[in-house]
Coordinates of C-alpha atoms and ligand atoms in Angstrom, one line a residue:
M1 CA 22.5 24.7 -3.1
R2 CA 21.8 28.1 -4.5
Y3 CA 18.2 28.5 -5.5
S4 CA 19.1 30.9 -8.4
K5 CA 21.2 28.2 -10.0
Y6 CA 19.0 25.3 -9.1
F7 CA 15.7 23.9 -10.6
I8 CA 12.6 24.0 -8.4
P9 CA 9.8 25.1 -10.7
T10 CA 6.9 25.8 -8.3
Y11 CA 3.2 26.4 -9.1
K12 CA 0.7 28.7 -7.3
E13 CA -2.3 26.9 -8.9
V14 CA -3.5 23.5 -7.9
P15 CA -3.1 21.1 -10.9
S16 CA -6.5 20.1 -12.1
D17 CA -5.8 16.3 -12.4
A18 CA -4.3 16.0 -8.9
E19 CA -7.0 14.7 -6.5
I20 CA -5.2 14.2 -3.2
I21 CA -3.1 16.7 -1.3
S22 CA 0.3 14.9 -1.6
H23 CA 0.0 14.7 -5.4
Q24 CA -1.0 18.4 -5.6
L25 CA 1.9 19.5 -3.3
M26 CA 4.5 17.4 -5.0
I27 CA 3.6 19.0 -8.3
R28 CA 3.3 22.5 -6.9
A29 CA 6.5 22.3 -4.9
G30 CA 8.4 21.3 -8.1
M31 CA 9.2 17.7 -7.0
I32 CA 7.7 15.7 -9.8
R33 CA 6.3 16.1 -13.3
K34 CA 4.0 13.8 -15.2
L35 CA 5.2 12.4 -18.5
T36 CA 2.1 10.3 -19.2
S37 CA -0.4 8.4 -17.1
G38 CA 1.3 6.9 -14.0
I39 CA 4.8 7.8 -15.3
Y40 CA 6.7 10.7 -13.7
T41 CA 10.0 12.5 -13.9
Y42 CA 11.6 13.2 -10.5
L43 CA 12.7 16.8 -10.5
P44 CA 15.8 17.7 -8.4
A45 CA 13.9 18.4 -5.1
G46 CA 11.8 15.2 -5.5
L47 CA 14.8 13.2 -6.3
R48 CA 16.5 14.4 -3.2
S49 CA 13.6 13.1 -1.1
I50 CA 13.6 9.8 -3.0
K51 CA 17.3 9.3 -2.5
K52 CA 17.0 10.1 1.2
M53 CA 14.2 7.6 1.5
E54 CA 16.3 5.0 -0.3
N55 CA 19.2 5.6 2.0
I56 CA 17.1 5.1 5.2
I57 CA 15.8 1.9 3.7
R58 CA 19.3 0.8 2.7
E59 CA 20.8 1.6 6.1
E60 CA 18.1 -0.4 7.9
M61 CA 18.2 -3.3 5.5
N62 CA 22.0 -3.5 5.8
R63 CA 21.7 -3.3 9.6
A64 CA 19.3 -6.2 9.5
G65 CA 21.8 -8.3 7.6
A66 CA 20.3 -8.1 4.1
I67 CA 22.7 -7.7 1.1
E68 CA 22.1 -5.4 -1.8
V69 CA 22.0 -6.6 -5.4
L70 CA 20.6 -5.0 -8.5
M71 CA 18.6 -7.2 -10.8
P72 CA 17.5 -6.5 -14.4
A73 CA 14.2 -4.7 -15.1
V74 CA 13.5 -6.7 -18.2
Q75 CA 12.8 -10.4 -17.6
P76 CA 12.4 -13.4 -19.9
G77 CA 8.8 -14.7 -20.2
E78 CA 10.1 -18.3 -19.9
L79 CA 10.8 -17.8 -16.2
W80 CA 7.3 -16.6 -15.6
Q81 CA 6.0 -19.6 -17.5
E82 CA 8.1 -21.8 -15.2
S83 CA 6.6 -20.2 -12.1
G84 CA 3.1 -20.4 -13.6
R85 CA 2.5 -16.6 -13.3
W86 CA 2.7 -15.8 -17.1
D87 CA -0.8 -17.1 -17.5
Y88 CA -2.6 -15.4 -14.6
Y89 CA -0.7 -12.3 -13.6
G90 CA -3.0 -10.4 -15.9
R91 CA -2.7 -7.1 -17.7
E92 CA -0.7 -5.4 -15.0
L93 CA 2.3 -7.3 -16.4
L94 CA 3.7 -5.3 -19.3
R95 CA 4.7 -7.9 -21.9
F96 CA 6.5 -7.5 -25.2
K97 CA 8.6 -9.3 -27.7
D98 CA 12.3 -8.9 -28.4
R99 CA 13.8 -9.0 -31.9
H100 CA 13.9 -12.8 -31.8
N101 CA 10.2 -12.9 -31.1
R102 CA 10.8 -14.1 -27.6
D103 CA 8.4 -13.2 -24.8
V104 CA 9.8 -10.7 -22.3
C105 CA 8.3 -8.5 -19.6
F106 CA 9.2 -5.5 -17.6
G107 CA 9.4 -6.7 -14.0
P108 CA 6.5 -5.8 -11.7
T109 CA 8.3 -7.8 -8.9
H110 CA 11.3 -10.2 -8.9
E111 CA 10.4 -13.5 -7.3
E112 CA 11.2 -15.4 -10.5
V113 CA 14.5 -13.6 -11.2
I114 CA 15.9 -13.9 -7.6
T115 CA 14.8 -17.6 -7.4
D116 CA 16.6 -18.3 -10.7
L117 CA 19.7 -16.7 -9.3
V118 CA 19.5 -18.6 -6.0
R119 CA 18.8 -22.0 -7.6
R120 CA 22.0 -21.6 -9.6
E121 CA 24.2 -20.3 -6.7
I122 CA 22.9 -21.8 -3.5
H123 CA 23.1 -25.5 -3.0
S124 CA 24.0 -26.1 0.7
Y125 CA 22.4 -25.3 4.0
K126 CA 25.7 -23.6 4.9
Q127 CA 24.9 -20.8 2.5
M128 CA 21.7 -19.8 4.4
P129 CA 20.1 -17.9 5.8
I130 CA 20.6 -15.2 3.3
N131 CA 18.5 -12.1 2.4
L132 CA 19.1 -10.3 -0.9
Y133 CA 17.5 -6.9 -1.7
Q134 CA 17.5 -4.3 -4.4
I135 CA 16.2 -0.8 -4.9
Q136 CA 14.9 -0.7 -8.4
T137 CA 12.4 0.5 -10.9
K138 CA 9.3 -1.6 -11.4
F139 CA 6.5 -1.4 -14.0
R140 CA 2.9 -2.4 -13.3
D141 CA 0.3 -1.5 -15.9
E142 CA -2.2 -0.5 -13.2
I143 CA -5.8 -0.3 -14.3
R144 CA -6.3 3.0 -12.5
P145 CA -3.0 4.9 -12.1
R146 CA -3.6 7.9 -9.9
F147 CA -2.6 10.1 -7.0
G148 CA 0.9 10.8 -8.4
L149 CA 3.6 8.6 -7.0
M150 CA 1.1 6.7 -4.8
R151 CA -0.1 4.5 -7.6
G152 CA 2.1 4.9 -10.6
R153 CA 2.8 2.5 -13.4
E154 CA 6.5 3.0 -13.2
F155 CA 7.8 3.3 -9.6
I156 CA 10.7 2.6 -7.4
M157 CA 10.5 -0.3 -5.0
K158 CA 12.8 -1.9 -2.5
D159 CA 12.3 -5.6 -2.7
A160 CA 14.0 -8.1 -0.5
Y161 CA 13.9 -11.9 -0.6
S162 CA 15.0 -14.3 2.2
F163 CA 16.1 -17.9 1.8
D164 CA 16.1 -20.3 4.8
V165 CA 16.5 -23.9 5.5
D166 CA 13.5 -24.5 7.7
E167 CA 10.3 -22.9 9.0
E168 CA 11.8 -21.7 12.2
S169 CA 14.7 -19.9 10.5
A170 CA 12.2 -18.5 7.9
N171 CA 10.1 -17.1 10.7
R172 CA 13.1 -15.4 12.2
S173 CA 13.9 -13.8 8.8
Y174 CA 10.3 -12.6 8.7
E175 CA 10.5 -11.1 12.2
I176 CA 13.8 -9.4 11.4
M177 CA 12.2 -7.7 8.4
H178 CA 9.1 -6.8 10.4
E179 CA 11.4 -5.0 12.9
A180 CA 13.5 -3.3 10.1
Y181 CA 10.3 -2.0 8.5
T182 CA 9.1 -0.6 11.9
K183 CA 12.4 1.2 12.2
I184 CA 12.3 2.6 8.6
F185 CA 8.8 4.1 9.0
Q186 CA 9.6 5.4 12.5
R187 CA 12.6 7.2 11.1
C188 CA 10.5 8.8 8.5
G189 CA 8.2 10.3 11.2
L190 CA 5.2 8.3 10.0
R191 CA 2.1 7.3 12.0
F192 CA 1.6 3.7 10.8
R193 CA 0.4 0.3 11.8
A194 CA 1.3 -3.2 10.6
V195 CA -1.9 -5.2 9.7
E196 CA -2.5 -8.8 8.7
A197 CA -3.0 -8.9 4.9
D198 CA -4.0 -11.1 2.0
T199 CA -1.2 -12.4 0.0
G200 CA -2.6 -11.5 -3.5
S201 CA -0.9 -12.5 -6.7
I202 CA 2.6 -12.7 -5.0
G203 CA 1.2 -15.8 -3.3
G204 CA 2.4 -17.5 -0.1
S205 CA 0.9 -18.2 3.2
Y206 CA 1.1 -15.2 5.6
S207 CA 1.7 -11.5 5.3
H208 CA 1.6 -8.1 7.0
E209 CA 1.0 -4.7 5.3
F210 CA 2.5 -1.5 6.8
M211 CA -0.2 1.1 6.6
V212 CA 0.4 4.8 6.9
L213 CA -2.8 6.1 8.6
A214 CA -4.6 8.6 6.4
D215 CA -8.2 9.3 5.5
T216 CA -7.3 9.4 1.8
G217 CA -5.7 5.9 1.9
E218 CA -7.1 3.4 -0.6
D219 CA -7.1 0.6 1.9
Q220 CA -9.5 0.0 4.7
T221 CA -8.3 -1.5 7.9
I222 CA -9.7 -2.7 11.2
N223 CA -8.0 -2.9 14.6
C224 CA -9.0 -4.1 18.0
V225 CA -9.3 -1.6 20.8
N226 CA -8.4 -4.2 23.3
C227 CA -5.7 -6.4 21.8
P228 CA -3.0 -6.0 19.1
Y229 CA -5.1 -7.6 16.3
A230 CA -5.2 -5.4 13.2
A231 CA -6.0 -6.4 9.6
N232 CA -6.7 -5.2 6.2
L233 CA -10.5 -5.2 5.8
E234 CA -10.3 -7.6 2.9
R235 CA -8.5 -10.1 5.2
A236 CA -10.0 -9.4 8.6
E237 CA -11.5 -12.6 10.0
V238 CA -15.1 -12.9 11.1
K239 CA -15.4 -15.2 14.1
T240 CA -18.9 -15.2 15.3
P241 CA -21.6 -16.1 12.8
H242 CA -24.3 -13.9 14.3
V243 CA -27.7 -15.5 13.8
P244 CA -30.7 -13.3 14.5
P245 CA -32.5 -14.8 17.6
D246 CA -35.9 -15.2 15.9
M247 CA -34.2 -17.3 13.1
K248 CA -32.5 -19.8 15.4
S249 CA -35.4 -22.1 16.3
G250 CA -38.9 -22.9 15.3
N251 CA -40.4 -24.9 12.5
M252 CA -39.8 -24.7 8.9
N253 CA -42.7 -22.9 7.3
T254 CA -44.2 -23.7 3.9
L255 CA -42.5 -22.1 0.9
E256 CA -44.3 -19.2 -0.5
S257 CA -43.7 -17.3 -3.7
V258 CA -44.3 -13.6 -3.5
D259 CA -44.7 -11.2 -6.5
T260 CA -42.3 -8.3 -6.1
P261 CA -42.9 -6.3 -9.2
G262 CA -40.2 -3.7 -10.1
I263 CA -38.3 -4.4 -6.8
K264 CA -34.6 -4.3 -7.3
T265 CA -32.7 -3.3 -4.2
I266 CA -32.4 -4.8 -0.8
E267 CA -34.0 -1.7 0.7
E268 CA -37.0 -1.9 -1.6
L269 CA -37.5 -5.5 -0.9
T270 CA -37.2 -5.3 2.9
S271 CA -39.7 -2.5 3.1
F272 CA -42.1 -4.2 0.6
L273 CA -42.0 -7.4 2.7
N274 CA -41.7 -5.6 6.0
I275 CA -38.7 -7.7 7.1
S276 CA -35.2 -6.7 8.2
P277 CA -32.2 -7.3 5.9
D278 CA -30.9 -10.1 8.1
Q279 CA -33.9 -12.2 7.2
L280 CA -32.9 -12.2 3.6
I281 CA -30.2 -14.1 1.7
K282 CA -28.4 -12.6 -1.3
T283 CA -27.3 -15.0 -4.0
L284 CA -24.4 -13.7 -6.0
I285 CA -23.2 -15.4 -9.2
F286 CA -19.4 -15.4 -9.8
V287 CA -17.0 -16.8 -12.3
A288 CA -14.2 -18.4 -10.4
D289 CA -11.4 -19.3 -13.0
D290 CA -13.7 -21.1 -15.5
D291 CA -16.5 -22.3 -13.1
V292 CA -19.8 -20.6 -12.2
V293 CA -20.2 -20.4 -8.5
A294 CA -23.1 -19.0 -6.4
A295 CA -22.1 -17.4 -3.2
L296 CA -24.7 -16.8 -0.5
V297 CA -24.5 -14.0 2.1
R298 CA -27.1 -12.5 4.4
G299 CA -28.9 -9.4 3.2
D300 CA -27.1 -7.1 5.7
H301 CA -23.6 -8.5 5.0
E302 CA -21.1 -7.8 2.2
L303 CA -19.6 -10.6 0.3
N304 CA -15.7 -10.4 0.4
E305 CA -14.3 -11.3 -3.0
V306 CA -10.8 -11.9 -1.7
K307 CA -12.0 -14.3 0.9
L308 CA -14.2 -16.1 -1.7
K309 CA -11.2 -16.4 -4.0
N310 CA -9.0 -17.9 -1.3
F311 CA -11.8 -20.1 -0.1
L312 CA -12.3 -21.5 -3.6
G313 CA -8.5 -21.7 -4.2
A314 CA -9.2 -19.8 -7.5
Q315 CA -6.7 -17.6 -9.3
T316 CA -9.4 -15.1 -10.3
V317 CA -12.9 -14.4 -9.2
E318 CA -15.3 -12.0 -11.0
L319 CA -18.9 -11.1 -10.6
A320 CA -20.9 -12.7 -13.5
D321 CA -22.2 -10.3 -16.1
V322 CA -25.9 -9.8 -16.9
S323 CA -26.0 -12.5 -19.6
L324 CA -24.3 -15.1 -17.5
V325 CA -26.7 -14.3 -14.6
E326 CA -29.6 -14.8 -16.9
E327 CA -28.2 -18.0 -18.3
T328 CA -27.5 -19.4 -14.8
T329 CA -30.7 -18.3 -13.0
G330 CA -33.2 -18.0 -15.9
A331 CA -34.1 -14.6 -14.6
P332 CA -32.8 -11.0 -15.0
M333 CA -30.2 -9.6 -12.5
G334 CA -31.7 -9.1 -9.1
F335 CA -33.8 -12.3 -8.7
A336 CA -31.2 -15.0 -8.2
G337 CA -31.9 -17.5 -5.5
P338 CA -30.5 -20.9 -4.4
I339 CA -33.5 -23.1 -5.1
G340 CA -33.0 -25.2 -8.2
L341 CA -29.9 -23.2 -9.2
K342 CA -27.5 -25.2 -11.3
A343 CA -24.2 -24.0 -10.0
R344 CA -21.7 -24.8 -7.3
M345 CA -23.0 -23.3 -4.1
V346 CA -21.0 -21.9 -1.2
A347 CA -22.3 -19.8 1.7
D348 CA -21.1 -17.6 4.5
N349 CA -21.0 -19.0 8.0
A350 CA -23.7 -16.5 9.2
I351 CA -26.2 -18.4 7.0
R352 CA -25.7 -21.7 8.8
G353 CA -28.7 -22.2 11.2
M354 CA -30.9 -19.5 9.6
K355 CA -34.5 -20.5 9.2
N356 CA -37.4 -19.4 7.0
F357 CA -35.5 -16.7 5.1
V358 CA -36.3 -14.9 1.9
T359 CA -34.4 -15.4 -1.4
G360 CA -34.7 -14.5 -5.0
G361 CA -37.1 -16.8 -7.0
N362 CA -35.0 -17.2 -10.2
R363 CA -38.0 -15.6 -12.0
K364 CA -38.5 -12.0 -12.9
D365 CA -40.4 -10.1 -10.2
V366 CA -40.6 -13.1 -7.8
H367 CA -39.1 -13.8 -4.4
I368 CA -39.6 -16.7 -2.2
K369 CA -40.4 -16.8 1.6
N370 CA -39.7 -19.4 4.2
V371 CA -36.7 -20.9 2.4
N372 CA -34.6 -23.5 4.4
I373 CA -31.3 -25.1 3.9
G374 CA -31.4 -28.9 3.6
R375 CA -35.1 -29.0 2.8
D376 CA -35.1 -26.6 -0.2
F377 CA -31.5 -26.6 -1.4
N378 CA -28.0 -27.7 -0.3
V379 CA -24.8 -25.8 0.3
E380 CA -21.6 -27.4 -0.8
N381 CA -19.4 -25.6 1.8
F382 CA -19.8 -22.9 4.4
G383 CA -16.9 -20.5 5.2
D384 CA -15.9 -17.1 6.3
L385 CA -16.9 -15.2 3.1
R386 CA -18.0 -11.8 4.3
T387 CA -16.4 -8.6 5.2
I388 CA -16.3 -7.8 8.9
S389 CA -18.9 -5.2 9.9
P390 CA -19.2 -2.7 12.7
H391 CA -21.6 -5.1 14.4
D392 CA -18.8 -7.7 14.7
T393 CA -16.2 -8.1 17.4
C394 CA -12.4 -8.8 17.4
P395 CA -11.8 -12.4 16.1
R396 CA -9.1 -12.8 18.6
C397 CA -10.4 -11.4 21.9
G398 CA -14.0 -10.5 21.2
G399 CA -13.2 -6.8 21.9
E400 CA -14.5 -3.8 20.2
I401 CA -13.2 -3.1 16.7
Q402 CA -12.3 0.2 15.0
F403 CA -12.4 1.0 11.3
G404 CA -9.8 3.2 9.6
R405 CA -8.1 4.0 6.3
G406 CA -4.5 3.6 5.4
I407 CA -1.9 3.8 2.6
E408 CA 0.0 0.5 2.1
V409 CA 3.7 1.5 2.1
G410 CA 5.3 -1.8 2.8
H411 CA 4.3 -5.5 2.5
I412 CA 6.0 -8.5 3.9
F413 CA 5.2 -12.1 2.9
K414 CA 6.0 -15.6 4.0
L415 CA 6.2 -17.3 0.7
G416 CA 7.1 -20.8 1.9
I417 CA 8.1 -23.0 -1.0
K418 CA 5.8 -21.6 -3.7
Y419 CA 8.6 -20.4 -5.9
S420 CA 11.4 -22.7 -4.9
Q421 CA 9.2 -25.7 -5.7
A422 CA 8.1 -24.3 -9.1
L423 CA 11.6 -23.3 -10.1
K424 CA 13.3 -26.2 -8.3
A425 CA 15.5 -24.1 -6.0
V426 CA 16.7 -26.9 -3.7
F427 CA 19.6 -27.4 -1.2
L428 CA 21.2 -30.2 0.6
D429 CA 20.6 -30.2 4.4
E430 CA 23.0 -31.4 7.1
Q431 CA 22.1 -35.0 6.4
G432 CA 22.7 -34.6 2.7
K433 CA 18.9 -34.7 1.9
E434 CA 17.5 -32.5 -0.9
K435 CA 14.9 -29.9 0.2
P436 CA 13.2 -26.9 -1.3
I437 CA 14.4 -23.5 0.0
I438 CA 11.9 -21.6 2.2
M439 CA 11.4 -18.1 1.0
G440 CA 10.0 -14.8 2.1
C441 CA 9.7 -11.5 0.3
Y442 CA 9.5 -7.9 1.5
G443 CA 8.6 -4.8 -0.5
I444 CA 8.5 -1.0 0.2
G445 CA 7.2 1.6 -2.3
V446 CA 9.8 4.3 -2.1
G447 CA 7.9 7.1 -3.9
R448 CA 4.6 6.0 -2.2
T449 CA 6.2 6.4 1.2
V450 CA 7.4 9.9 0.4
A451 CA 3.9 10.8 -0.9
A452 CA 2.3 9.2 2.2
A453 CA 4.6 11.3 4.5
I454 CA 3.3 14.4 2.7
E455 CA -0.3 13.2 3.0
Q456 CA 0.3 13.1 6.8
N457 CA 2.4 16.2 7.2
H458 CA 1.1 19.4 5.5
D459 CA -0.9 22.5 6.1
K460 CA -2.7 25.0 3.9
D461 CA 0.6 26.5 2.8
G462 CA 2.4 23.4 1.8
I463 CA 4.5 20.4 2.9
I464 CA 5.8 20.0 6.5
F465 CA 8.5 17.5 5.7
P466 CA 9.7 15.1 8.3
I467 CA 13.4 16.0 8.4
P468 CA 14.9 12.7 7.3
I469 CA 13.2 12.8 3.9
S470 CA 13.1 16.5 3.3
P471 CA 14.9 17.6 0.2
F472 CA 16.7 20.2 2.3
E473 CA 17.3 20.5 6.1
V474 CA 17.6 24.3 6.2
T475 CA 16.5 27.1 3.9
I476 CA 18.1 30.5 4.3
L477 CA 16.1 33.5 3.1
P478 CA 18.0 36.7 2.6
L479 CA 15.2 39.2 2.3
Q480 CA 17.0 42.2 0.6
M481 CA 19.2 41.0 -2.1
H482 CA 20.7 44.5 -2.7
E483 CA 21.9 45.0 0.9
T484 CA 25.5 43.9 1.3
T485 CA 25.2 43.2 5.1
V486 CA 22.2 40.9 4.5
I487 CA 24.0 39.0 1.7
E488 CA 27.2 38.7 3.7
T489 CA 25.4 37.3 6.8
A490 CA 23.4 34.9 4.7
E491 CA 26.5 33.7 2.8
R492 CA 28.4 33.3 6.0
I493 CA 25.8 31.0 7.6
Y494 CA 25.3 29.2 4.3
A495 CA 29.1 28.4 4.3
E496 CA 29.1 27.4 7.9
L497 CA 26.2 25.0 7.5
L498 CA 27.7 23.5 4.3
D499 CA 30.9 22.9 6.3
H500 CA 28.9 20.8 8.7
D501 CA 27.5 18.7 5.8
I502 CA 24.0 20.2 6.2
D503 CA 21.6 20.1 3.3
V504 CA 21.0 23.8 2.9
L505 CA 19.2 25.8 0.3
L506 CA 20.1 29.5 0.0
D507 CA 17.3 31.4 -1.6
D508 CA 19.5 33.9 -3.4
R509 CA 16.9 34.8 -6.0
D510 CA 16.2 38.5 -6.6
E511 CA 12.6 38.0 -5.6
R512 CA 10.2 39.7 -3.2
A513 CA 10.2 38.4 0.4
G514 CA 6.6 37.2 -0.1
V515 CA 7.5 35.0 -3.0
K516 CA 10.4 33.5 -1.1
F517 CA 8.2 32.8 2.0
K518 CA 5.5 31.1 -0.2
D519 CA 8.0 28.8 -1.9
A520 CA 9.7 27.9 1.3
D521 CA 6.4 27.0 2.9
L522 CA 5.4 25.0 -0.1
L523 CA 8.6 22.9 -0.2
G524 CA 8.4 22.4 3.6
T525 CA 12.0 22.6 4.7
P526 CA 11.9 22.0 8.5
V527 CA 14.2 24.9 9.5
R528 CA 14.1 28.3 8.0
V529 CA 16.5 31.1 8.6
I530 CA 15.4 34.6 7.8
V531 CA 18.0 37.2 7.2
G532 CA 16.4 40.7 7.1
L533 CA 18.0 44.2 7.2
K534 CA 16.4 45.3 10.4
G535 CA 17.7 42.2 12.4
V536 CA 21.1 42.3 10.8
K537 CA 21.6 45.8 11.9
K538 CA 21.1 44.6 15.5
G539 CA 23.3 41.5 14.9
Q540 CA 20.2 39.2 14.8
L541 CA 18.4 36.9 12.6
E542 CA 15.2 34.8 12.8
I543 CA 14.8 31.1 13.0
K544 CA 11.4 29.6 12.2
M545 CA 10.5 25.9 12.3
R546 CA 8.1 24.9 9.6
A547 CA 6.0 22.9 12.0
E548 CA 5.6 25.7 14.5
S549 CA 3.9 29.1 14.1
N550 CA 6.3 31.2 16.2
S551 CA 9.8 32.2 15.3
I552 CA 12.8 33.1 17.5
N553 CA 15.4 35.8 17.2
V554 CA 19.0 34.7 17.7
P555 CA 22.3 36.4 17.6
A556 CA 23.7 36.1 14.1
K557 CA 27.1 34.9 15.4
D558 CA 25.5 31.9 17.2
A559 CA 23.0 31.0 14.5
S560 CA 24.9 28.1 13.0
A561 CA 25.3 26.4 16.3
I562 CA 21.7 26.9 17.3
I563 CA 20.5 25.6 13.9
R564 CA 22.6 22.5 14.3
E565 CA 21.0 21.9 17.8
K566 CA 17.6 22.3 16.3
L567 CA 18.4 19.8 13.6
K568 CA 19.7 17.3 16.1
A569 CA 16.6 17.6 18.2
L570 CA 14.5 16.9 15.1
Y571 CA 16.4 13.8 14.2
D572 CA 16.5 12.6 17.9
S573 CA 12.7 12.9 18.1
L574 CA 12.4 10.2 15.4
K575 CA 14.8 7.7 16.9
Ligands
ATP601 P1 -1.5 -2.3 -3.9 O1 -2.4 -3.2 -3.2 O2 -1.4 -0.9 -3.4 O3 -1.6 -2.4 -5.4 P2 0.4 -4.4 -3.9 O4 -0.1 -5.3 -2.8 O5 0.2 -4.7 -5.3 O6 0.0 -2.9 -3.6 P3 3.2 -5.2 -3.4 O7 3.2 -6.1 -4.6 O8 3.1 -5.8 -2.1 O9 2.0 -4.2 -3.6 O10 4.4 -4.2 -3.6 C1 5.2 -3.8 -2.5 C2 5.1 -2.3 -2.3 O11 5.2 -1.5 -3.5 C3 3.7 -1.8 -1.8 O12 3.6 -2.0 -0.4 C4 3.7 -0.4 -2.2 O13 4.3 0.4 -1.3 C5 4.5 -0.4 -3.5 N1 3.6 -0.3 -4.7 C6 2.9 -1.3 -5.2 N2 2.2 -0.9 -6.3 C7 2.6 0.4 -6.5 C8 2.3 1.4 -7.5 N3 1.4 1.1 -8.5 N4 2.8 2.7 -7.3 C9 3.6 2.9 -6.3 N5 4.0 2.0 -5.4 C10 3.5 0.8 -5.5
MG602 MG1 -1.0 -3.8 -6.7

């Protein structure tokens, strides 16, 4: 590609609405442009990266035995009503009406459509296992679109769906995808980790997220220092309900109301009563679907809404607003307590066995001391309802845990029969018995992965692209565009590299060397070839790797072969 005839509009300035580095660099390097909130045009350089990413995914999916299809983006509402998701998918689902006033939506995911296809076409155990995938545009009307391609509203996803006759075969399909994903992200040069995850609105029983490790990631993760356990923070199990030693035994003391005027926060309360936060119980009021539920956690613990939702088997869980808190507790926000509360009550495991603790008094400016379960109130169920904390240990081996942040680039789920049951996708087994098909689903965010790669690979001057997803493999910079020898050398190498099918960008613009260097740094092509008058006179040119600070001089006549060796080494390092 000749730069002068191409379209890479670069910016010096950092765009004001781009908060994270990958978003800033994708705009500045001329890869993407925003049309409106969460919706982007891929410019030629950005599209090249996206296409390369798609091809890596395609190769590994095909290698894993998955078969490519392409499903429609617009889906009939009826199918979503059949699966039951029309009513609870929420406002992320972009819904509209067609000219016949029928409900339609723009697909945020394709479980319904693929299950509809499969229930029509697959009837026998002989047709399975099968895994169908597509690379396609999705729409999710995200509440907070941000970070460029990381969290768009319109974005490209690879989604695959497996269909199996039994659990064992379904587990194998899941493992095959787990391995394919590992290959895909390794080939992109990413530092990542697969973590256990919640299944969210896609549903199903079991899942892993592939997290690219980055401080700017929206997801929090934990992993064990000792064993392979790793999980999304919202999912990480808490094993040991830690009960403070002085709370385990002893008598139940007499209840005591304490006036706590103007005290709102846990810190204020603990210092006022001269107790530690683990002697206190927080009572949080939630609306779970249509029910009011009180959830109790210890003062030093965080209630985990995802765990609460799963524990209650609810579709949605939301903190109650001020008026509902007042209505339920009879007191303003901040004074809720379990005694006499008219709501379903659930509690975190850590509360089991606590004695003589402090709670809100369900009256303004009142707390109660020496509260005890059983004597003063009853809990309907105990469960693992809190977020793991730095004081906890690994739920598997008891080892030390580490906290980190990540960007979720891929997500694999065991769906079981959730969709096949709802949509009646059944088959006849070897004995002629009708059974529901067992499903799995597997997504990768194509643009998000490219953005995550930039988030991990950049410096102050720009992107340092991992070669497999770099728009170009080599950039040639002729420094003096009015010197025939310079141009001839650059053109010769350009032609030789093109002959070897290398993605090469020849910066033939009549621009100052400084401008060319800056743009080359910004776009982050892994190998740069500098053709300058001084060197050319000595039969030499310079090769500089984007990831290294030093350059080497090589004989111009050997340059093409040396460049190809360098490229091979880069690809080999990612195998
Ligand atoms: P998140 O928790 O980040 O919203 P999700 O759990 O909703 O993601 P999935 O439904 O599992 O995502 O979608 C599969 C993949 O699609 C994700 O792993 C991610 O890489 C990508 N993805 C999801 N939402 C977006 C988005 N708004 N913009 C870009 N990519 C996305
Ligand atoms: Mg989402």
